[in-house]
Tab-separated table of C-alpha atoms in Angstrom:
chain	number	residue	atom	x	y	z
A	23	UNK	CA	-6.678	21.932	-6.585
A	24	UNK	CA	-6.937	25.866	-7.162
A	25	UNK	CA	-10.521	27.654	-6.618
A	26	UNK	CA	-10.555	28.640	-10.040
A	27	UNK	CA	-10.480	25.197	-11.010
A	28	UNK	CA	-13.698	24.610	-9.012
A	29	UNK	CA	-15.166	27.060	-10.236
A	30	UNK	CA	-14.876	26.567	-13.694
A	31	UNK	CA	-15.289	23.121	-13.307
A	32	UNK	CA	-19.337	24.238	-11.600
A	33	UNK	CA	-19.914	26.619	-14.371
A	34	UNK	CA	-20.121	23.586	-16.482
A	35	UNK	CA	-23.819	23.439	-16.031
A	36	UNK	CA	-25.262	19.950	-17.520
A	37	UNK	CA	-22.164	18.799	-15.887
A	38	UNK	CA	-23.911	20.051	-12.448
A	39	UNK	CA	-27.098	18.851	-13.087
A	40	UNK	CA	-25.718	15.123	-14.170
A	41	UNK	CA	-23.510	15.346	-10.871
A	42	UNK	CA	-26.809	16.541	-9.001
A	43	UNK	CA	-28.791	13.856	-10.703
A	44	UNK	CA	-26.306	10.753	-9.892
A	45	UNK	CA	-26.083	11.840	-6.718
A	46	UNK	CA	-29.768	11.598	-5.533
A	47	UNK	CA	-29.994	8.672	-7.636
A	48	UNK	CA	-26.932	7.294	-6.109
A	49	UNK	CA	-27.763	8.023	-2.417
A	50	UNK	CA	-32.074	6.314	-3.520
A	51	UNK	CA	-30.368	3.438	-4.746
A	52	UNK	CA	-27.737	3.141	-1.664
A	53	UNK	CA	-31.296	3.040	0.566
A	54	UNK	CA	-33.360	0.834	-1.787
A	55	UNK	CA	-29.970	-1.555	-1.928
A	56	UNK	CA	-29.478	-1.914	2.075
A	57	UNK	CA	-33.385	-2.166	2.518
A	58	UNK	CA	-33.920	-5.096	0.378
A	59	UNK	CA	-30.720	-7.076	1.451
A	60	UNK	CA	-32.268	-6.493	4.952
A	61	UNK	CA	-35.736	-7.129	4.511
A	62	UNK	CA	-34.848	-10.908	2.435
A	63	UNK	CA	-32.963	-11.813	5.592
A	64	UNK	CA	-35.805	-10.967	7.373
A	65	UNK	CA	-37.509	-12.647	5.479
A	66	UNK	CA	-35.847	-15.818	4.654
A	67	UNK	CA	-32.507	-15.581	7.023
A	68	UNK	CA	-30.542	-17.597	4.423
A	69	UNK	CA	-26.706	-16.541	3.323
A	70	UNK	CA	-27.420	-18.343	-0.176
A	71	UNK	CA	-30.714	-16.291	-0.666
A	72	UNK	CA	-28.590	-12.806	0.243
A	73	UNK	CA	-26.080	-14.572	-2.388
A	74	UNK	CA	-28.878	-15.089	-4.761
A	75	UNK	CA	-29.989	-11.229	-4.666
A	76	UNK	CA	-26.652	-10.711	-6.142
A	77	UNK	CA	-26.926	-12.973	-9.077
A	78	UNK	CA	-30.337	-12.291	-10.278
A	79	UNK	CA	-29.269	-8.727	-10.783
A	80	UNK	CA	-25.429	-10.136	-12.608
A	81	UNK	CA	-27.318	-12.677	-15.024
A	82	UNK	CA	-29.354	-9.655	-17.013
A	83	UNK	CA	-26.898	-7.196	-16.351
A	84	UNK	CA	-24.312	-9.302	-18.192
A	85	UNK	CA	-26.617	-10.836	-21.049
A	86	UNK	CA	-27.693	-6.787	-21.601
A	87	UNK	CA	-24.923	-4.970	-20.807
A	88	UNK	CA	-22.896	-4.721	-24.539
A	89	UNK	CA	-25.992	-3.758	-26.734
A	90	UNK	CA	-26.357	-1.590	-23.809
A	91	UNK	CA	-23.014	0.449	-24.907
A	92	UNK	CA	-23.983	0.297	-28.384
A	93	UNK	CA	-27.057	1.900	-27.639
A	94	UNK	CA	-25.097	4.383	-25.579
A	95	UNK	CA	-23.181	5.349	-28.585
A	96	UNK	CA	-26.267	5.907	-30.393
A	97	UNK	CA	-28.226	7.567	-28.298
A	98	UNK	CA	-28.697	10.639	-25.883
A	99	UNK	CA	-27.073	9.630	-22.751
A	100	UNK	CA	-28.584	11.886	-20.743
A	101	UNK	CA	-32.063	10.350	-22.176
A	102	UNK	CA	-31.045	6.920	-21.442
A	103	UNK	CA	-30.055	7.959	-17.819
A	104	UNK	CA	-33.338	9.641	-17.292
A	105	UNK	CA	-34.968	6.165	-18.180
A	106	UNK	CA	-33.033	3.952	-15.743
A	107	UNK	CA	-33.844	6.270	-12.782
A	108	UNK	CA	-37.088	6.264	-13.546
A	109	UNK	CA	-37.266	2.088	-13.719
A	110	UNK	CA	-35.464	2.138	-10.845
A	111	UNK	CA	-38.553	4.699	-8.949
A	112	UNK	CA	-40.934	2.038	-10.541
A	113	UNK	CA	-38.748	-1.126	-8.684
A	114	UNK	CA	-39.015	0.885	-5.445
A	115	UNK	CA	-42.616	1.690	-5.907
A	116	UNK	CA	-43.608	-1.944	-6.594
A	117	UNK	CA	-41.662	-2.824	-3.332
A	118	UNK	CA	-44.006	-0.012	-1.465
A	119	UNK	CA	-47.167	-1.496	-2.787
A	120	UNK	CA	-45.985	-4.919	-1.826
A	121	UNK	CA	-45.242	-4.380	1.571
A	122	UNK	CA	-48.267	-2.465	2.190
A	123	UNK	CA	-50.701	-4.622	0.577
A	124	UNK	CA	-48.665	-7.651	1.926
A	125	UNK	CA	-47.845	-10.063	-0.767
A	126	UNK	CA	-43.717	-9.530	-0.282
A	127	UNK	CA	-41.775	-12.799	-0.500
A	128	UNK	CA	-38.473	-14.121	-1.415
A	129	UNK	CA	-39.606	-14.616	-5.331
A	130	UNK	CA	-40.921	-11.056	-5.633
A	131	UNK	CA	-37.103	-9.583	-4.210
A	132	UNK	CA	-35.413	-11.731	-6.617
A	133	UNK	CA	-37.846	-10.324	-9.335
A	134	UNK	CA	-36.973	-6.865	-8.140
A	135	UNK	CA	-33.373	-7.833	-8.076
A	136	UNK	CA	-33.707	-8.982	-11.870
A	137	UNK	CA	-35.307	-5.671	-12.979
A	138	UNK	CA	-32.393	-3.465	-11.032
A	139	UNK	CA	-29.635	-5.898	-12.927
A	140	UNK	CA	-31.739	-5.085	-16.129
A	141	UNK	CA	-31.609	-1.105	-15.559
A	142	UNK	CA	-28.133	-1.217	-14.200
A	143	UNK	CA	-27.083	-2.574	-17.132
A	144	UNK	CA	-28.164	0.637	-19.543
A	145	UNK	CA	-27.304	2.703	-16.942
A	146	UNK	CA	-23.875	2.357	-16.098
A	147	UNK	CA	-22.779	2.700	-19.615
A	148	UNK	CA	-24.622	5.663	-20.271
A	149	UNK	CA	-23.070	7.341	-17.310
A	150	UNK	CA	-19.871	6.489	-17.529
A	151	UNK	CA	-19.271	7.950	-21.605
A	152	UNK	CA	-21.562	11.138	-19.765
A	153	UNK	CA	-18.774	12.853	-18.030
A	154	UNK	CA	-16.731	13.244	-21.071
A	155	UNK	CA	-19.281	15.215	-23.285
A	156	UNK	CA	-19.756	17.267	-20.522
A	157	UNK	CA	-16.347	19.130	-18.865
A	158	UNK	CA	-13.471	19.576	-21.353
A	159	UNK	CA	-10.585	16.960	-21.494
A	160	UNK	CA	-7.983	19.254	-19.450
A	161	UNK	CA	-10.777	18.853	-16.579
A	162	UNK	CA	-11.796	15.433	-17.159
A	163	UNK	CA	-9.498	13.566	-14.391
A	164	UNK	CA	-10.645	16.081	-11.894
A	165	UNK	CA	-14.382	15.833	-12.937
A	166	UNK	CA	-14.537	11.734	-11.913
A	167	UNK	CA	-12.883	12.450	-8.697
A	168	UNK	CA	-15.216	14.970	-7.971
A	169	UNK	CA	-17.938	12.492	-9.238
A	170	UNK	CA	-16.507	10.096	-7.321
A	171	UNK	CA	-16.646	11.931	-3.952
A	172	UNK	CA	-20.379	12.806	-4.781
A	173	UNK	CA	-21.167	9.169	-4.688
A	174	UNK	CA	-19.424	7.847	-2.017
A	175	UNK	CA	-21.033	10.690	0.048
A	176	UNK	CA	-24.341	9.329	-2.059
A	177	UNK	CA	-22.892	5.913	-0.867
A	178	UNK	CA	-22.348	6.832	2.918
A	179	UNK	CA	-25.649	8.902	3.782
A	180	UNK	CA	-27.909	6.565	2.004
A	181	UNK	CA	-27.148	3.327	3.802
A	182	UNK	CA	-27.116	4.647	6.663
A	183	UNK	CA	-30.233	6.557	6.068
A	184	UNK	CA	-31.694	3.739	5.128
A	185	UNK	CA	-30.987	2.149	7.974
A	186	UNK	CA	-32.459	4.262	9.902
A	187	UNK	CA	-35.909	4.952	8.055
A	188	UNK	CA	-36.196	0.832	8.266
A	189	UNK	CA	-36.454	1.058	11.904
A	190	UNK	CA	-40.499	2.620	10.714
A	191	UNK	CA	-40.692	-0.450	8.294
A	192	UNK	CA	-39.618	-0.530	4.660
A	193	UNK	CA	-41.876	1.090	3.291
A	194	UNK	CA	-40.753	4.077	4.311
A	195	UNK	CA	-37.559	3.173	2.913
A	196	UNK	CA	-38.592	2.579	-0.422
A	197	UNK	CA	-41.021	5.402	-0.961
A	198	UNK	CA	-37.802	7.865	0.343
A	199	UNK	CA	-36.221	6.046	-2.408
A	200	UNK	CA	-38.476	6.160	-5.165
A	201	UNK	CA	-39.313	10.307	-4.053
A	202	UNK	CA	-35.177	11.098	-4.929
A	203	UNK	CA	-35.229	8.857	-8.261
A	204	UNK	CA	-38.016	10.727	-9.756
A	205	UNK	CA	-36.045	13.824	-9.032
A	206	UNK	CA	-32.567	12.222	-10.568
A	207	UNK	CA	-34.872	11.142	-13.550
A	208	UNK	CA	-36.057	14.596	-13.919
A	209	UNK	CA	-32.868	16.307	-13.541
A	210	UNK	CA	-31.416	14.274	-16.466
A	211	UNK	CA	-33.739	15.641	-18.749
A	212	UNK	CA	-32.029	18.730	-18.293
A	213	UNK	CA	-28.450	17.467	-19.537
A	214	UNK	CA	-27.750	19.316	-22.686
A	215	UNK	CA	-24.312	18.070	-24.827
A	216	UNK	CA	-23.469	17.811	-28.689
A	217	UNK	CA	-24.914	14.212	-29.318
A	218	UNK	CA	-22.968	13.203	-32.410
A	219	UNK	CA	-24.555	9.239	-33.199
A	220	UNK	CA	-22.126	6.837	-33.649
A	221	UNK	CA	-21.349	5.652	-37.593
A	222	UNK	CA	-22.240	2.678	-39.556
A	223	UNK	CA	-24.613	-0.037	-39.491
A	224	UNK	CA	-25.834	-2.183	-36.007
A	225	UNK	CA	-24.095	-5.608	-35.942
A	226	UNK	CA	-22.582	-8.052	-33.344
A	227	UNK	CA	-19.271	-7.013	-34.946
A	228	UNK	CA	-19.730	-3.277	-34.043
A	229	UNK	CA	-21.367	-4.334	-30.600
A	230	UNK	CA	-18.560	-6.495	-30.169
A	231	UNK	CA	-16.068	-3.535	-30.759
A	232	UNK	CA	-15.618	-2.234	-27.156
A	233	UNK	CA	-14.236	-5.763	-26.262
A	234	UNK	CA	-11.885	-5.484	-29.397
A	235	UNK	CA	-10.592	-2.301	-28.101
A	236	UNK	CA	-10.246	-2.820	-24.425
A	237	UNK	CA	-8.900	-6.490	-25.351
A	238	UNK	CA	-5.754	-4.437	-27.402
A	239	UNK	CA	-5.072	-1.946	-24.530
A	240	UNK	CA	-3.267	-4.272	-22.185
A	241	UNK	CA	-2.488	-1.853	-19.466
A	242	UNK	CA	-6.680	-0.975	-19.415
A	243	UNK	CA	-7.302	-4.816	-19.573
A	244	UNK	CA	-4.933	-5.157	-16.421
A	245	UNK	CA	-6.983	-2.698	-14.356
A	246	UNK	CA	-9.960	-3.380	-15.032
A	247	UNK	CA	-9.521	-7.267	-14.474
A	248	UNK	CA	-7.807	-6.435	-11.531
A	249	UNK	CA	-11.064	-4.836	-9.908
A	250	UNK	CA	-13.111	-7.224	-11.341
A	251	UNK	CA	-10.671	-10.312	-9.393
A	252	UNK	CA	-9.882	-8.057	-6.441
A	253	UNK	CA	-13.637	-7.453	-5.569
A	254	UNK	CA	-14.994	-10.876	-6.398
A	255	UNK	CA	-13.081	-12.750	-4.352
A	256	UNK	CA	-12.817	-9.566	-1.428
A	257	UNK	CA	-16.594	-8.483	-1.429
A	258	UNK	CA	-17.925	-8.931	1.538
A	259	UNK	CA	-20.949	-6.540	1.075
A	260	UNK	CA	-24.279	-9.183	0.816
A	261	UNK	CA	-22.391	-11.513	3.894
A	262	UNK	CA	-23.333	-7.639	6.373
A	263	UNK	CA	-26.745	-8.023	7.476
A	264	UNK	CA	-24.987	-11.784	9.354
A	265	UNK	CA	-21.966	-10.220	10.357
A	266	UNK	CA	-24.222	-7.204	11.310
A	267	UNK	CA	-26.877	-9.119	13.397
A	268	UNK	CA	-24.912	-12.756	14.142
A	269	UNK	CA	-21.486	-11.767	15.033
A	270	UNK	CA	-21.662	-7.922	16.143
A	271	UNK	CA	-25.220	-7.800	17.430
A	272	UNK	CA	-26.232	-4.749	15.957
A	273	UNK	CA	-29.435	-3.999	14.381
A	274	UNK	CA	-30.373	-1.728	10.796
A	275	UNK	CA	-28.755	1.321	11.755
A	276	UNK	CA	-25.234	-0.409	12.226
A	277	UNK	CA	-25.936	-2.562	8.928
A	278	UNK	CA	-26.277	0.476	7.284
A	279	UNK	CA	-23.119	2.033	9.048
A	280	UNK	CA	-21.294	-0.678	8.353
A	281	UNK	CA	-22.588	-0.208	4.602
A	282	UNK	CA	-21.265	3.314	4.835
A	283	UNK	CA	-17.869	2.593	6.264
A	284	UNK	CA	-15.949	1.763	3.041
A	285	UNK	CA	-17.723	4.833	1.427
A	286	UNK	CA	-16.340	7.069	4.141
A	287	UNK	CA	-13.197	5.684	3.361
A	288	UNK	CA	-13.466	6.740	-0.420
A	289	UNK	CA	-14.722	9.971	0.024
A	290	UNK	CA	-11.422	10.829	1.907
A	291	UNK	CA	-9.212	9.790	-0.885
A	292	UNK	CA	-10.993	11.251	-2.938
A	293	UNK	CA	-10.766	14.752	-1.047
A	294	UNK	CA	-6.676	14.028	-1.394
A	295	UNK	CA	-6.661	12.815	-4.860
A	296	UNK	CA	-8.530	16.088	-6.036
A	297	UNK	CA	-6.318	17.590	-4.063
A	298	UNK	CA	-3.076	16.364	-5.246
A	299	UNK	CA	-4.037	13.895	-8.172
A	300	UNK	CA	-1.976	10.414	-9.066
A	301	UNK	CA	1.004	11.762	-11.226
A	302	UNK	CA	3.706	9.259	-11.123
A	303	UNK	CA	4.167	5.504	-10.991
A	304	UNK	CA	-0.010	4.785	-10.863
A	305	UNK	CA	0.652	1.097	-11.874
A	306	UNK	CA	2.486	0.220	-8.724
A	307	UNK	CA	0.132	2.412	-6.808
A	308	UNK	CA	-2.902	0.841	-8.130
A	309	UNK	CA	-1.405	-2.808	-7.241
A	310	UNK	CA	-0.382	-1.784	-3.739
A	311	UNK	CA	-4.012	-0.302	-2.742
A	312	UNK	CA	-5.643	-3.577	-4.062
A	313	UNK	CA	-3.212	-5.455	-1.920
A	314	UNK	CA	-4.572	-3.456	1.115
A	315	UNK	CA	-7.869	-4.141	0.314
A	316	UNK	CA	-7.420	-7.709	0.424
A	317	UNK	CA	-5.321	-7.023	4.166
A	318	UNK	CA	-8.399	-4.672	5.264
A	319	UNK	CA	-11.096	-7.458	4.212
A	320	UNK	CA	-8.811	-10.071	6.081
A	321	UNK	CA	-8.998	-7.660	9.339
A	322	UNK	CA	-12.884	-7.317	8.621
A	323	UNK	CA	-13.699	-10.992	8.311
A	324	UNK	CA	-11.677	-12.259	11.537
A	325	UNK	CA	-12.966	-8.748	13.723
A	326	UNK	CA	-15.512	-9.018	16.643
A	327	UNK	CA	-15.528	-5.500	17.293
A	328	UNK	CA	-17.662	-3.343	15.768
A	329	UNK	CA	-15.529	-0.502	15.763
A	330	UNK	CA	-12.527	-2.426	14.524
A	331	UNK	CA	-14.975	-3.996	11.702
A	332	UNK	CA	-16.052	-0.288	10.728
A	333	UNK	CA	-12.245	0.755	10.077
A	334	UNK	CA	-11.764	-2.059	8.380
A	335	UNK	CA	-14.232	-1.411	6.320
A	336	UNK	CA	-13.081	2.342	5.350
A	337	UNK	CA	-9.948	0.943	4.901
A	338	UNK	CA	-11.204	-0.879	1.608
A	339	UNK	CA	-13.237	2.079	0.709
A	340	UNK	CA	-10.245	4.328	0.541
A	341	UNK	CA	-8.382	1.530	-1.416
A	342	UNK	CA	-10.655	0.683	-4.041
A	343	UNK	CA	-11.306	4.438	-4.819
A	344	UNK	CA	-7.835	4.462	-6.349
A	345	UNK	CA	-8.501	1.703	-8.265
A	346	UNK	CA	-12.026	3.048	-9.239
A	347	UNK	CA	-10.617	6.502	-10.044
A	348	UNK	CA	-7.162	5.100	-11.857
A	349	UNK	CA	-9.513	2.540	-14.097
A	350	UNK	CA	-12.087	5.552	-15.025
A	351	UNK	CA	-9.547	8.161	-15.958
A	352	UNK	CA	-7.783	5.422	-17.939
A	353	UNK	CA	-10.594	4.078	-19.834
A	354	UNK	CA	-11.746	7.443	-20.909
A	355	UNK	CA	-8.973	9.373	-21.775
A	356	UNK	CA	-8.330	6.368	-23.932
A	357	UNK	CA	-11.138	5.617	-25.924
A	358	UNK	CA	-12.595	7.937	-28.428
A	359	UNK	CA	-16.168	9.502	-27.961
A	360	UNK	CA	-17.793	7.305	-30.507
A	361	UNK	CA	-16.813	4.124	-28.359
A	362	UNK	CA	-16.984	5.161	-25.302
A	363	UNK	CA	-20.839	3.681	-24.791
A	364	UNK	CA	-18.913	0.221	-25.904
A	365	UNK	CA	-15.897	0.083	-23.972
A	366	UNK	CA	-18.219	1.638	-21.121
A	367	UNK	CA	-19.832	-1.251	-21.386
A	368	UNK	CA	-17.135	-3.603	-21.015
A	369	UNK	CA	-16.592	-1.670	-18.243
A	370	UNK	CA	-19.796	-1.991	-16.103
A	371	UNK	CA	-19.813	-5.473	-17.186
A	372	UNK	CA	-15.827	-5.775	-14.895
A	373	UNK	CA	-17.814	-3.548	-12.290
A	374	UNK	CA	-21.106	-5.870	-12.226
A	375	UNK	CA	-18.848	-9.149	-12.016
A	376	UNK	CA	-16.546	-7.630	-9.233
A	377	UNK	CA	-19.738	-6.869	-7.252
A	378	UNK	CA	-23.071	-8.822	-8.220
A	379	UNK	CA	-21.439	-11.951	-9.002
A	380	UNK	CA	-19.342	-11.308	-5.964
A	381	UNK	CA	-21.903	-11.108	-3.741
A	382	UNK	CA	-23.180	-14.635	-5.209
A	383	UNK	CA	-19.619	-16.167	-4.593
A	384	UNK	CA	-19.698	-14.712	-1.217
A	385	UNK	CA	-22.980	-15.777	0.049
A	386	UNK	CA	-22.245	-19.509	-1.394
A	387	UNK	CA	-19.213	-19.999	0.376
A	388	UNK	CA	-20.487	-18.741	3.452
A	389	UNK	CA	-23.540	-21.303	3.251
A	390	UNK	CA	-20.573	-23.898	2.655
A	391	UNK	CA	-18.100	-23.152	4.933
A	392	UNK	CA	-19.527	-19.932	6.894
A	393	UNK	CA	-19.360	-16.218	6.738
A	394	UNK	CA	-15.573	-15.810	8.697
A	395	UNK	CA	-14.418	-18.495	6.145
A	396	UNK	CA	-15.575	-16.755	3.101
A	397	UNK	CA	-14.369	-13.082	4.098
A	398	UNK	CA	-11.547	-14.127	4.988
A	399	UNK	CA	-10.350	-16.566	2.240
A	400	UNK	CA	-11.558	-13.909	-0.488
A	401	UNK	CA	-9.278	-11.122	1.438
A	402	UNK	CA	-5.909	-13.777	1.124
A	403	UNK	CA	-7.614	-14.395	-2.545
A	404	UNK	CA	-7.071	-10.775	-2.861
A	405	UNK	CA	-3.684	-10.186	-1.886
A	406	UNK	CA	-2.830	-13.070	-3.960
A	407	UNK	CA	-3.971	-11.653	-7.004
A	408	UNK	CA	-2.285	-8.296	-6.728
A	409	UNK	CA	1.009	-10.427	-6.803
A	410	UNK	CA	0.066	-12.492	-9.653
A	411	UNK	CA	-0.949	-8.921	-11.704
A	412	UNK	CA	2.709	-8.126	-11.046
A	413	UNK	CA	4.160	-11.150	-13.866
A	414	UNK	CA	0.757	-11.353	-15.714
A	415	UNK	CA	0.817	-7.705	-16.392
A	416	UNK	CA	4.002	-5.766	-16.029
A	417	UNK	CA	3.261	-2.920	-18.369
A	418	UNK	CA	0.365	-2.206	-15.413
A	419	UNK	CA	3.021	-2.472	-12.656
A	420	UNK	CA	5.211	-0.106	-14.880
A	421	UNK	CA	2.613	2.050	-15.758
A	422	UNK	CA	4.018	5.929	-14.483
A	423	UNK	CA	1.474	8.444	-15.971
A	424	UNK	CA	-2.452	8.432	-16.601
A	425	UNK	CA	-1.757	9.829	-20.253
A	426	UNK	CA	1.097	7.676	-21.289
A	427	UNK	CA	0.409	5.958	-24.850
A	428	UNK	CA	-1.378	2.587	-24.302
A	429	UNK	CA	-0.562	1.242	-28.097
């Protein structure tokens, strides 16, 4: 990518804040995420409870998550952002005062859990239809990779910070966290953009409309049920703090390494795909990475080494960021600016299925059959469904260029 490009693309300036602004929120989150998953297995050291911390934040996400768009399309985004990352400081500040006036248990994390599915779900919408209003459409591919790299370099540091600050007890963790989502909260204030509200009167029919649209676009439909497939049955992220402390005897710090690895992986592609960007024959590149997830979560699941486990690991970070970056550029380009909170939201509803409910599915096989079982049958699971996507969608696996005509 040219330095000119750069540059004009950071002389966008709400577009810099809103990056600045995910990015602490992203990295908070990351450390609130790995201390909690931790601190219930301390707690409890049950697979189905990690499981369960999954699904109590799926259930309100998904019962929320399409008034949520609406509201996105009604509202300023950069307000509703603001809002989430401050719930999100109040979930990590509630965590603080529990652990230091001692009345933490299993039934206040799955609380928590439920209030972080609640925010998520007006969150993600509003954040994806952000990017849009802010960078013009000639920079708009460029402007999620970049976004993307942010995060996973959000997604690498804050595990494994948190990690580390658990080693001093968690509530050091989650006051660090709270700290950095005050400041994301505050920075979103600061996003300025032409807020044009959406038309017409509220009904189920107009909520309803992102699902209309996304239901019409078969090649978005294929890619985004592909990630939702490929990462609920390959997830393997709530079954780390067992294969972190059962199988590779490590303590926080690798849990939170391990956490980082497939964020490490990401970051790289997404280094090469601002770089050199997906121009031809995306469908059959999309397919092929998900494949090599599913191979890479196989290799994770049946590894005893820790370094072998960490490559792993990357190796489905790198892998999914295609598919994260193919299904965002995609979904945008396509939709027009007065959906986009909608079909956002059928979006981060795909995303919250692929990984909440994921991390259910995950942690209730592994208290049925066992943690190797359940990585490794949801990595085969994976591969499989990459194949199947090949006869159930074949305008996906023909798919050459982002901006082809989906109609």
């Amino acid at each position: 990518m040219p330095d000119g490009s750069l540059k004009e693309l950071f002389a966008q300036r709400s577009f810099v804040r809103f990056w600045l602004a995910r990015l602490f929120g992203t990295t908070s989150l990351q450390m609130l995420m790995v201390a909690l998953a931790w601190h219930m297995y301390d707690i409890t050291s049950s697979a189905w409870d990690l499981g369960l911390v999954g699904l109590f934040q799926f259930v309100p996400a998904l019962l929320l998550t399409l008034p949520a768009g609406h509201l996105a399309d009604r509202v300023h985004r950069g307000h509703i952002f603001s809002v989430c990352m401050a719930m999100l400081a109040f979930a990590a500040l509630l965590l603080l005062l529990a652990v230091h006036f001692q009345f933490a248990n299993r039934e206040l994390i799955l609380g928590i859990s439920v209030l972080l599915g609640m925010t998520r779900a007006f969150q993600m919408p509003a954040q994806q239809a952000l990017t849009p209003q802010l960078v013009p459409t000639a920079m708009l591919q460029r402007a999620l990779t970049l976004s993307s790299g942010a995060m996973q370099v959000a997604i690498i540091c804050g595990p494994a910070l948190g990690g580390l600050l658990y080693g001093a007890g968690p509530a050091t963790v989650y006051a660090c966290s709270a700290g950095l989502l005050l400041v994301a909260a505050a920075l979103a204030l600061t996003i300025r953009y032409r807020h044009v509200p959406a038309q017409g009167s509220a009904s189920w029919r107009s909520v309803l409309a992102g699902v209309g649209f996304v239901w019409r676009h078969k090649v978005i439909l294929g890619a985004t049920s592909l990630d939702l497939f490929a990462v609920l049955l390959g997830g393997a992220t709530a079954l780390l703090p067992i294969f972190a402390r059962d199988m590779l005897q490590t303590g926080p710090l690798g849990l939170g390494m391990l956490r980082s690895a497939p964020a490490v992986g990401a970051l790289v592609t997404s280094v090469v795909l601002v770089r050199w960007p997906l121009q031809h024959r995306v469908g059959k590149k999309l397919l092929i990475a998900v494949a090599l997830f599913g191979l890479a979560t196989l290799v994770f699941g049946l590894s005893h080494s820790f370094g072998l486990s960490l490559f792993a690991l990357l190796v489905t970070g790198a892998a999914d960021n295609i598919s994260v970056v193919t299904r965002s550029t995609l979904v945008q380009l396509e939709t027009p600016n007065e959906m986009r909170g909608r079909v956002s939201a059928v979006n981060s509803i795909f995303i919250g299925a692929s990984n909440q409910l994921g991390e259910f599915e995950s942690g209730a096989v592994a208290a049925a059959f066992g943690p190797v079982f359940s990585v490794v049958s949801g990595g085969i699971g994976t591969m499989l469904v990459a194949a199947a996507w090949l006869k159930l969608f074949p305008d996906l696996a023909r798919r050459d260029r982002m901006h082809n005509d989906l109609s």
